[in-house]
Short mmCIF file of C-alpha atoms and ligand atoms in Angstrom, two decimals:
data_model
loop_
_atom_site.label_atom_id
_atom_site.label_comp_id
_atom_site.label_asym_id
_atom_site.label_seq_id
_atom_site.Cartn_x
_atom_site.Cartn_y
_atom_site.Cartn_z
CA UNK A 1 72.62 70.29 84.11
CA UNK A 2 73.83 71.62 87.38
CA UNK A 3 71.45 74.11 88.89
CA UNK A 4 73.43 76.67 91.15
CA UNK A 5 71.51 79.92 92.68
CA UNK A 6 73.91 83.06 92.84
CA UNK A 7 73.55 86.71 92.48
CA UNK A 8 76.21 89.37 91.92
CA UNK A 9 76.79 92.87 92.02
CA UNK A 10 75.91 94.94 89.02
CA UNK A 11 79.49 96.19 88.78
CA UNK A 12 80.87 92.94 88.65
CA UNK A 13 79.25 91.34 85.50
CA UNK A 14 82.61 91.41 83.91
CA UNK A 15 83.41 88.28 85.78
CA UNK A 16 81.55 86.34 83.18
CA UNK A 17 83.19 88.11 80.42
CA UNK A 18 86.60 87.09 78.61
CA UNK A 19 89.77 88.94 80.09
CA UNK A 20 93.33 88.32 80.25
CA UNK A 21 93.19 90.16 83.72
CA UNK A 22 90.64 90.84 85.82
CA UNK A 23 91.19 93.47 88.65
CA UNK A 24 89.04 93.83 91.91
CA UNK A 25 90.35 96.29 94.13
CA UNK A 26 88.53 98.83 96.55
CA UNK A 27 87.67 98.85 100.43
CA UNK A 28 86.51 96.17 102.90
CA UNK A 29 82.88 94.72 102.34
CA UNK A 30 82.77 95.68 98.52
CA UNK A 31 81.76 91.55 97.87
CA UNK A 32 85.06 91.06 96.38
CA UNK A 33 86.08 87.60 97.88
CA UNK A 34 82.48 86.28 97.90
CA UNK A 35 81.82 87.34 94.23
CA UNK A 36 85.38 85.99 92.68
CA UNK A 37 84.70 82.74 94.35
CA UNK A 38 80.99 82.21 93.28
CA UNK A 39 82.01 83.21 89.77
CA UNK A 40 84.91 80.70 89.79
CA UNK A 41 82.80 77.63 91.26
CA UNK A 42 80.16 78.31 88.79
CA UNK A 43 82.67 78.82 85.62
CA UNK A 44 84.30 75.33 86.76
CA UNK A 45 80.78 73.87 86.97
CA UNK A 46 80.21 74.74 83.74
CA UNK A 47 83.24 73.39 81.86
CA UNK A 48 86.37 71.55 83.24
CA UNK A 49 88.94 74.43 84.47
CA UNK A 50 92.04 74.20 86.39
CA UNK A 51 92.22 76.94 88.91
CA UNK A 52 95.18 77.96 91.31
CA UNK A 53 94.46 80.23 94.19
CA UNK A 54 97.49 82.18 95.37
CA UNK A 55 98.46 84.84 97.78
CA UNK A 56 102.11 86.00 98.56
CA UNK A 57 102.23 83.59 101.67
CA UNK A 58 100.60 80.44 102.73
CA UNK A 59 102.22 78.56 105.22
CA UNK A 60 98.84 76.32 105.44
CA UNK A 61 95.72 75.62 103.76
CA UNK A 62 93.64 77.44 106.52
CA UNK A 63 95.49 80.82 105.37
CA UNK A 64 94.29 80.38 101.74
CA UNK A 65 90.49 80.72 100.41
CA UNK A 66 89.67 76.83 100.54
CA UNK A 67 87.63 77.64 103.36
CA UNK A 68 85.41 80.86 101.68
CA UNK A 69 85.64 78.41 98.66
CA UNK A 70 84.02 75.61 100.79
CA UNK A 71 81.39 77.96 101.99
CA UNK A 72 80.27 79.36 98.89
CA UNK A 73 79.93 75.74 97.69
CA UNK A 74 77.03 75.27 100.03
CA UNK A 75 75.82 78.68 99.72
CA UNK A 76 75.05 78.06 96.10
CA UNK A 77 73.98 74.68 96.35
CA UNK A 78 76.74 73.14 94.62
CA UNK A 79 77.69 70.44 97.35
CA UNK A 80 76.53 67.37 95.10
CA UNK A 81 79.16 68.83 92.32
CA UNK A 82 82.15 69.80 94.34
CA UNK A 83 84.23 67.27 96.21
CA UNK A 84 86.43 69.13 98.94
CA UNK A 85 89.54 67.63 100.01
CA UNK A 86 91.64 69.02 102.56
CA UNK A 87 94.27 70.98 100.14
CA UNK A 88 92.28 70.69 96.68
CA UNK A 89 88.81 70.79 95.82
CA UNK A 90 87.40 68.66 92.61
CA UNK A 91 84.41 69.16 90.42
CA UNK A 92 82.74 65.91 88.99
CA UNK A 93 83.81 67.22 85.55
CA UNK A 94 87.34 67.11 86.40
CA UNK A 95 87.63 70.70 87.35
CA UNK A 96 90.22 71.43 90.08
CA UNK A 97 91.09 74.26 92.18
CA UNK A 98 94.63 74.27 94.09
CA UNK A 99 96.44 76.56 96.46
CA UNK A 100 99.66 77.99 96.56
CA UNK A 101 101.63 80.53 98.14
CA UNK A 102 104.16 82.76 95.47
CA UNK A 103 106.79 83.71 97.31
CA UNK A 104 109.95 82.08 96.68
CA UNK A 105 107.91 79.03 95.67
CA UNK A 106 108.96 79.42 91.69
CA UNK A 107 109.48 75.57 91.58
CA UNK A 108 106.04 74.74 92.48
CA UNK A 109 104.43 77.48 90.75
CA UNK A 110 106.25 76.54 87.52
CA UNK A 111 105.05 72.91 88.07
CA UNK A 112 101.48 74.01 87.43
CA UNK A 113 100.50 73.22 84.20
CA UNK A 114 97.51 73.71 81.92
CA UNK A 115 96.33 76.59 84.74
CA UNK A 116 92.85 78.11 83.30
CA UNK A 117 92.35 80.91 85.91
CA UNK A 118 94.39 82.35 88.78
CA UNK A 119 92.83 84.08 91.61
CA UNK A 120 95.37 86.16 93.52
CA UNK A 121 93.94 87.11 96.94
CA UNK A 122 94.98 89.87 99.13
CA UNK A 123 97.31 90.59 95.96
CA UNK A 124 98.41 94.04 97.73
CA UNK A 125 100.81 91.71 99.37
CA UNK A 126 102.64 90.53 96.22
CA UNK A 127 106.12 91.32 95.52
CA UNK A 128 107.48 92.37 92.20
CA UNK A 129 109.55 88.69 92.15
CA UNK A 130 106.26 86.71 92.59
CA UNK A 131 104.52 88.32 89.53
CA UNK A 132 107.25 87.83 87.45
CA UNK A 133 107.62 84.20 88.20
CA UNK A 134 103.54 83.57 88.15
CA UNK A 135 102.69 85.71 84.64
CA UNK A 136 104.74 83.81 82.51
CA UNK A 137 103.26 80.36 84.19
CA UNK A 138 99.85 81.19 83.03
CA UNK A 139 100.18 80.89 79.45
CA UNK A 140 97.31 78.54 78.39
CA UNK A 141 95.28 79.78 75.52
CA UNK A 142 92.14 81.84 76.88
CA UNK A 143 93.76 81.65 80.60
CA UNK A 144 93.00 84.70 83.29
CA UNK A 145 94.54 86.32 85.88
CA UNK A 146 91.79 87.41 88.86
CA UNK A 147 93.18 89.65 91.19
CA UNK A 148 91.53 90.88 94.27
CA UNK A 149 93.08 93.37 97.03
CA UNK A 150 92.48 96.18 98.87
CA UNK A 151 95.29 98.97 98.31
CA UNK A 152 97.80 100.18 100.40
CA UNK A 153 100.39 102.38 99.03
CA UNK A 154 100.74 104.06 95.42
CA UNK A 155 104.42 102.64 95.85
CA UNK A 156 103.28 98.89 95.83
CA UNK A 157 103.96 96.84 93.08
CA UNK A 158 100.57 95.23 92.56
CA UNK A 159 98.78 98.80 92.92
CA UNK A 160 101.44 100.25 90.23
CA UNK A 161 101.37 97.29 87.91
CA UNK A 162 97.59 96.50 87.91
CA UNK A 163 95.71 100.32 88.79
CA UNK A 164 98.07 102.89 88.13
CA UNK A 165 99.42 101.30 84.98
CA UNK A 166 97.56 98.13 84.10
CA UNK A 167 98.40 96.33 81.00
CA UNK A 168 96.60 95.75 78.02
CA UNK A 169 93.80 93.33 78.13
CA UNK A 170 93.01 94.32 81.90
CA UNK A 171 89.48 94.94 83.16
CA UNK A 172 89.91 97.15 86.21
CA UNK A 173 87.41 97.85 88.86
CA UNK A 174 87.12 99.78 91.77
CA UNK A 175 84.62 98.21 94.33
CA UNK A 176 83.56 99.46 97.81
CA UNK A 177 80.71 98.75 100.00
CA UNK A 178 78.06 100.98 98.50
CA UNK A 179 78.66 98.78 95.53
CA UNK A 180 77.51 95.38 97.52
CA UNK A 181 73.75 95.10 97.82
CA UNK A 182 74.09 92.65 100.60
CA UNK A 183 76.35 94.89 102.59
CA UNK A 184 75.54 93.55 106.26
CA UNK A 185 74.94 95.41 109.26
CA UNK A 186 77.83 94.64 111.22
CA UNK A 187 79.93 95.60 108.82
CA UNK A 188 78.14 99.11 108.74
CA UNK A 189 78.48 99.77 112.27
CA UNK A 190 82.38 99.61 111.79
CA UNK A 191 82.69 101.63 109.00
CA UNK A 192 80.52 104.28 110.65
CA UNK A 193 82.37 104.19 113.69
CA UNK A 194 85.74 104.38 111.86
CA UNK A 195 84.51 107.47 109.66
CA UNK A 196 83.44 109.44 112.67
CA UNK A 197 87.09 108.30 114.87
CA UNK A 198 89.86 108.17 111.71
CA UNK A 199 88.78 109.97 108.54
CA UNK A 200 91.99 108.99 106.75
CA UNK A 201 91.48 105.44 107.80
CA UNK A 202 88.21 105.53 106.84
CA UNK A 203 89.48 106.24 103.00
CA UNK A 204 91.62 103.82 103.10
CA UNK A 205 89.85 100.97 104.55
CA UNK A 206 86.71 101.32 103.14
CA UNK A 207 87.00 103.93 100.24
CA UNK A 208 89.58 101.62 99.10
CA UNK A 209 92.05 104.73 98.34
CA UNK A 210 95.84 104.44 99.03
CA UNK A 211 97.33 106.01 102.10
CA UNK A 212 99.92 108.55 101.57
CA UNK A 213 102.54 106.88 104.35
CA UNK A 214 101.49 104.08 106.23
CA UNK A 215 100.28 105.08 109.78
CA UNK A 216 103.28 104.12 112.12
CA UNK A 217 105.74 103.83 108.91
CA UNK A 218 109.19 103.89 111.17
CA UNK A 219 111.33 105.08 108.15
CA UNK A 220 108.74 107.36 106.00
CA UNK A 221 110.73 110.19 106.63
CA UNK A 222 114.10 108.70 106.00
CA UNK A 223 112.70 107.07 102.76
CA UNK A 224 110.92 110.15 101.40
CA UNK A 225 114.40 111.95 101.70
CA UNK A 226 116.41 109.55 100.03
CA UNK A 227 113.63 109.46 97.01
CA UNK A 228 113.62 112.89 97.00
CA UNK A 229 117.74 113.52 96.97
CA UNK A 230 118.11 110.72 94.56
CA UNK A 231 119.30 108.05 96.44
CA UNK A 232 117.14 105.23 95.37
CA UNK A 233 118.04 104.56 91.57
CA UNK A 234 120.59 102.69 89.66
CA UNK A 235 123.53 102.00 91.73
CA UNK A 236 126.76 100.16 90.15
CA UNK A 237 128.63 97.63 91.85
CA UNK A 238 132.15 98.84 92.63
CA UNK A 239 134.48 95.63 92.07
CA UNK A 240 137.35 97.15 93.56
CA UNK A 241 135.60 96.77 96.95
CA UNK A 242 134.42 94.39 99.03
CA UNK A 243 130.48 93.84 99.40
CA UNK A 244 129.42 93.23 103.06
CA UNK A 245 126.26 91.13 103.83
CA UNK A 246 123.74 91.50 107.03
CA UNK A 247 121.88 88.70 107.73
CA UNK A 248 118.08 88.45 109.43
CA UNK A 249 117.72 84.63 109.86
CA UNK A 250 114.74 82.61 109.71
CA UNK A 251 113.22 79.33 108.85
CA UNK A 252 109.34 79.65 108.28
CA UNK A 253 110.00 83.44 108.60
CA UNK A 254 112.28 84.37 105.95
CA UNK A 255 115.93 85.00 105.82
CA UNK A 256 116.44 88.37 104.57
CA UNK A 257 120.17 89.70 103.30
CA UNK A 258 121.30 93.02 102.54
CA UNK A 259 124.26 93.44 100.51
CA UNK A 260 126.14 96.76 100.95
CA UNK A 261 129.52 98.61 100.02
CA UNK A 262 131.11 101.30 102.14
CA UNK A 263 132.69 103.96 99.85
CA UNK A 264 133.66 107.13 101.17
CA UNK A 265 131.01 108.02 103.66
CA UNK A 266 128.54 106.69 101.15
CA UNK A 267 126.88 103.31 102.12
CA UNK A 268 125.26 101.53 98.70
CA UNK A 269 122.95 99.08 99.30
CA UNK A 270 123.60 97.30 96.57
CA UNK A 271 121.81 93.89 96.47
CA UNK A 272 118.83 92.48 98.62
CA UNK A 273 117.94 88.92 98.86
CA UNK A 274 115.08 86.82 100.67
CA UNK A 275 113.77 83.29 100.90
CA UNK A 276 111.90 80.90 103.64
CA UNK A 277 112.25 77.36 104.46
CA UNK A 278 115.84 76.78 103.28
CA UNK A 279 118.79 75.81 104.99
CA UNK A 280 121.95 78.09 105.39
CA UNK A 281 123.66 76.16 102.43
CA UNK A 282 121.18 77.81 100.22
CA UNK A 283 121.82 81.32 101.19
CA UNK A 284 125.69 80.63 100.84
CA UNK A 285 124.99 79.62 97.11
CA UNK A 286 122.79 82.46 96.82
CA UNK A 287 125.69 84.72 97.76
CA UNK A 288 128.44 83.10 95.43
CA UNK A 289 126.02 82.84 92.58
CA UNK A 290 126.23 86.59 92.65
CA UNK A 291 129.81 86.86 92.09
CA UNK A 292 130.60 89.96 94.07
CA UNK A 293 134.03 90.25 95.95
CA UNK A 294 133.08 89.54 99.54
CA UNK A 295 134.19 91.05 102.72
CA UNK A 296 132.16 90.18 105.76
CA UNK A 297 129.07 88.68 106.40
CA UNK A 298 127.57 89.89 109.34
CA UNK A 299 125.01 87.56 111.39
CA UNK A 300 122.58 88.12 114.23
CA UNK A 301 123.05 86.55 117.48
CA UNK A 302 120.83 83.81 116.97
CA UNK A 303 123.40 82.71 114.62
CA UNK A 304 125.66 81.06 117.19
CA UNK A 305 122.83 78.64 118.33
CA UNK A 306 123.12 75.20 117.30
CA UNK A 307 120.03 73.84 115.41
CA UNK A 308 118.83 70.25 116.55
CA UNK A 309 118.92 69.42 112.72
CA UNK A 310 122.41 69.59 112.48
CA UNK A 311 124.21 70.03 115.56
CA UNK A 312 125.77 72.86 113.77
CA UNK A 313 125.28 76.72 114.24
CA UNK A 314 124.75 79.29 111.40
CA UNK A 315 127.92 80.70 111.78
CA UNK A 316 129.75 77.53 112.34
CA UNK A 317 128.33 76.27 108.45
CA UNK A 318 128.98 79.69 107.29
CA UNK A 319 132.99 79.56 108.66
CA UNK A 320 133.25 75.96 107.24
CA UNK A 321 132.18 77.43 104.25
CA UNK A 322 134.91 79.75 104.23
CA UNK A 323 132.91 82.69 104.87
CA UNK A 324 134.24 85.67 107.32
CA UNK A 325 131.79 86.00 109.67
CA UNK A 326 130.77 88.58 112.40
CA UNK A 327 128.28 88.79 115.03
CA UNK A 328 126.40 91.96 115.10
CA UNK A 329 126.45 93.08 119.05
CA UNK A 330 122.97 92.55 120.41
CA UNK A 331 121.10 96.05 120.83
CA UNK A 332 118.00 96.28 121.56
CA UNK A 333 115.18 97.14 118.69
CA UNK A 334 114.84 100.97 119.84
CA UNK A 335 118.99 101.58 119.88
CA UNK A 336 118.93 99.50 116.25
CA UNK A 337 116.42 101.85 114.72
CA UNK A 338 117.99 105.08 115.91
CA UNK A 339 121.13 103.64 114.24
CA UNK A 340 119.25 102.79 111.56
CA UNK A 341 118.11 106.62 111.28
CA UNK A 342 121.59 107.76 111.62
CA UNK A 343 123.12 106.11 109.01
CA UNK A 344 119.96 106.49 106.60
CA UNK A 345 120.87 109.72 105.10
CA UNK A 346 124.49 108.62 103.95
CA UNK A 347 122.96 105.28 102.06
CA UNK A 348 122.19 104.78 98.27
CA UNK A 349 119.85 101.92 97.04
CA UNK A 350 119.58 100.29 94.01
CA UNK A 351 115.78 100.44 93.10
CA UNK A 352 115.63 97.16 91.44
CA UNK A 353 117.51 94.59 93.06
CA UNK A 354 116.79 96.15 96.31
CA UNK A 355 112.83 96.38 95.42
CA UNK A 356 111.42 93.78 98.17
CA UNK A 357 113.96 95.21 100.94
CA UNK A 358 112.76 98.73 100.10
CA UNK A 359 109.16 97.49 100.27
CA UNK A 360 110.09 96.12 103.57
CA UNK A 361 111.44 99.28 104.67
CA UNK A 362 108.43 100.82 103.43
CA UNK A 363 106.35 98.93 105.65
CA UNK A 364 108.07 98.44 108.86
CA UNK A 365 105.68 99.85 111.08
CA UNK A 366 104.85 100.29 115.02
CA UNK A 367 101.92 97.81 115.98
CA UNK A 368 98.74 98.87 117.20
CA UNK A 369 97.88 98.23 120.48
CA UNK A 370 94.84 96.58 121.01
CA UNK A 371 94.01 98.41 124.30
CA UNK A 372 94.22 101.53 123.37
CA UNK A 373 94.22 101.79 119.51
CA UNK A 374 97.49 104.13 119.59
CA UNK A 375 100.66 102.66 118.46
CA UNK A 376 102.56 100.50 120.85
CA UNK A 377 106.39 101.06 120.88
CA UNK A 378 106.72 97.64 119.37
CA UNK A 379 107.60 97.21 115.66
CA UNK A 380 104.80 94.73 113.69
CA UNK A 381 106.17 91.40 113.22
CA UNK A 382 105.00 90.64 109.64
CA UNK A 383 106.22 89.18 106.34
CA UNK A 384 107.60 92.55 105.53
CA UNK A 385 109.72 93.04 109.14
CA UNK A 386 112.72 90.84 108.39
CA UNK A 387 114.24 93.28 105.87
CA UNK A 388 113.87 95.67 108.14
CA UNK A 389 115.66 93.46 110.92
CA UNK A 390 118.51 92.97 108.43
CA UNK A 391 118.54 96.30 107.54
CA UNK A 392 118.96 97.25 111.51
CA UNK A 393 122.14 94.95 111.56
CA UNK A 394 123.31 96.76 108.93
CA UNK A 395 123.08 100.13 110.80
CA UNK A 396 124.43 98.68 113.81
CA UNK A 397 127.74 97.67 112.29
CA UNK A 398 127.80 100.87 110.31
CA UNK A 399 127.24 102.64 112.80
CA UNK A 400 129.92 101.09 115.02
CA UNK A 401 132.67 101.47 112.72
CA UNK A 402 132.62 104.85 112.45
CA UNK A 403 136.23 106.30 112.75
CA UNK A 404 136.11 106.45 116.63
CA UNK A 405 132.72 105.30 116.82
CA UNK A 406 133.07 102.52 118.98
CA UNK A 407 130.61 104.28 121.31
CA UNK A 408 129.51 101.02 122.98
CA UNK A 409 132.99 99.53 123.04
CA UNK A 410 132.72 97.07 120.51
CA UNK A 411 134.73 97.74 117.73
CA UNK A 412 134.55 96.30 114.34
CA UNK A 413 136.79 96.04 111.76
CA UNK A 414 136.09 94.11 108.74
CA UNK A 415 133.36 96.46 107.92
CA UNK A 416 135.20 99.31 106.19
CA UNK A 417 138.00 97.80 104.11
N1 ADP B 501 76.14 87.64 96.50
C1 ADP B 501 76.11 87.52 97.81
N2 ADP B 501 75.32 87.49 98.68
C2 ADP B 501 74.71 87.85 99.56
N3 ADP B 501 75.79 88.25 100.51
C3 ADP B 501 76.86 88.65 99.66
C4 ADP B 501 77.23 88.12 98.65
N4 ADP B 501 78.50 89.02 98.19
C5 ADP B 501 78.71 89.57 99.21
N5 ADP B 501 77.97 89.55 100.40
C6 ADP B 501 78.25 89.83 101.88
O1 ADP B 501 78.98 90.79 102.13
C7 ADP B 501 80.05 90.66 102.76
C8 ADP B 501 81.30 91.33 102.35
O2 ADP B 501 82.05 90.71 101.28
P1 ADP B 501 83.46 90.02 100.84
O3 ADP B 501 83.26 89.43 99.38
O4 ADP B 501 84.04 89.56 101.84
O5 ADP B 501 83.89 91.59 100.67
P2 ADP B 501 85.59 91.67 100.25
O6 ADP B 501 86.26 90.89 99.67
O7 ADP B 501 84.98 92.94 99.30
O8 ADP B 501 86.10 92.94 101.33
C9 ADP B 501 79.98 89.00 102.84
O9 ADP B 501 80.62 89.01 104.31
C10 ADP B 501 78.75 88.87 103.15
O10 ADP B 501 78.05 88.91 104.39
MG1 MG B 502 87.73 89.92 100.60
#
């Protein structure tokens, strides 16, 4: 028999009971990650289990919980039992821990067979699309989905799905620092300091309450108005009008595409698509698959750069595929944001097809300057910012196409057809 030593906060006893979903959410330092790591290591030592450790994006194993699991193996004295490899952890009884990113990783996620436990860490960032692929994949008898996160917005998919309206069979527990008997002194100092300086941020970061809006959210007001005016809802594709697309290009970063129609004075954002680490041919396929009648594909400036791999630029490849392509004028981010604010009150969004794009817009925010603790003038570049980048290109093209609106001397034909 394997001997181990581990203790858990009282509130987390349920980790050792069977539940289809185990949801741990709350502020920092609540012992969520440590407890889940330990509970899984102990359970997988008692019986052979296949465990998938997932997060929304994982471009390397260093971003996963691999490191945490390894240190917990030592802490609870299971070094003799587990063999830690670079990309997996194996138990002597056949138990196995594997690691993967969820976003746009359908094939890989579906290829994991016979998973007994999934641990989704940092789950506040998990998108609707990812949950919809993951959940049906975990279908083995008795399998469980464990979810840990620090909430941000009430509108976030994970919060809505597992806290606001949890599914049958979910055990949902709110844990904070004061549930953690081993809450470290260094964290206590950080916590008290934030409480004195910024009570709103404190409530979110340490008490695990949702924020009303993200600090520094760039389009907070515009999105609120759109919601109140009913411009985020079901939008019907008008087959008599062309659909224009607006791309932000990336490889490791996502490529993001908005699909828009210009109808009267309205812009209808009817669809959104993003993916990563795929060649441009993939996105051309994604456009064709949707079967819209297309107008112009608007690309950012970097679409002109030739890639080393193909010797051709994205623009050339798209033209060769018979697409009608234009390059968006190269405005500063600042001008782009202003253009977006200007067109925002004419925009209607399909809330289902554009769910990820809207999530990106809600989270588009200014970076915090580490020197001053205030917001810098630069938007944060993160996994959500690509939707906002593509939206800026849309706005720049739309703005410039006002009747007589070639304010910058660039007349863009092809957008309003
Ligand atoms: N079972 C435990 N035994 C000893 N210390 C613990 C235990 N669980 C948590 N801690 C301490 O609490 C800290 C915060 O735990 P962590 O799991 O990282 O919290 P959360 O994931 O909720 O932010 C850890 O860094 C560790 O110092
Ligand atoms: Mg944690």
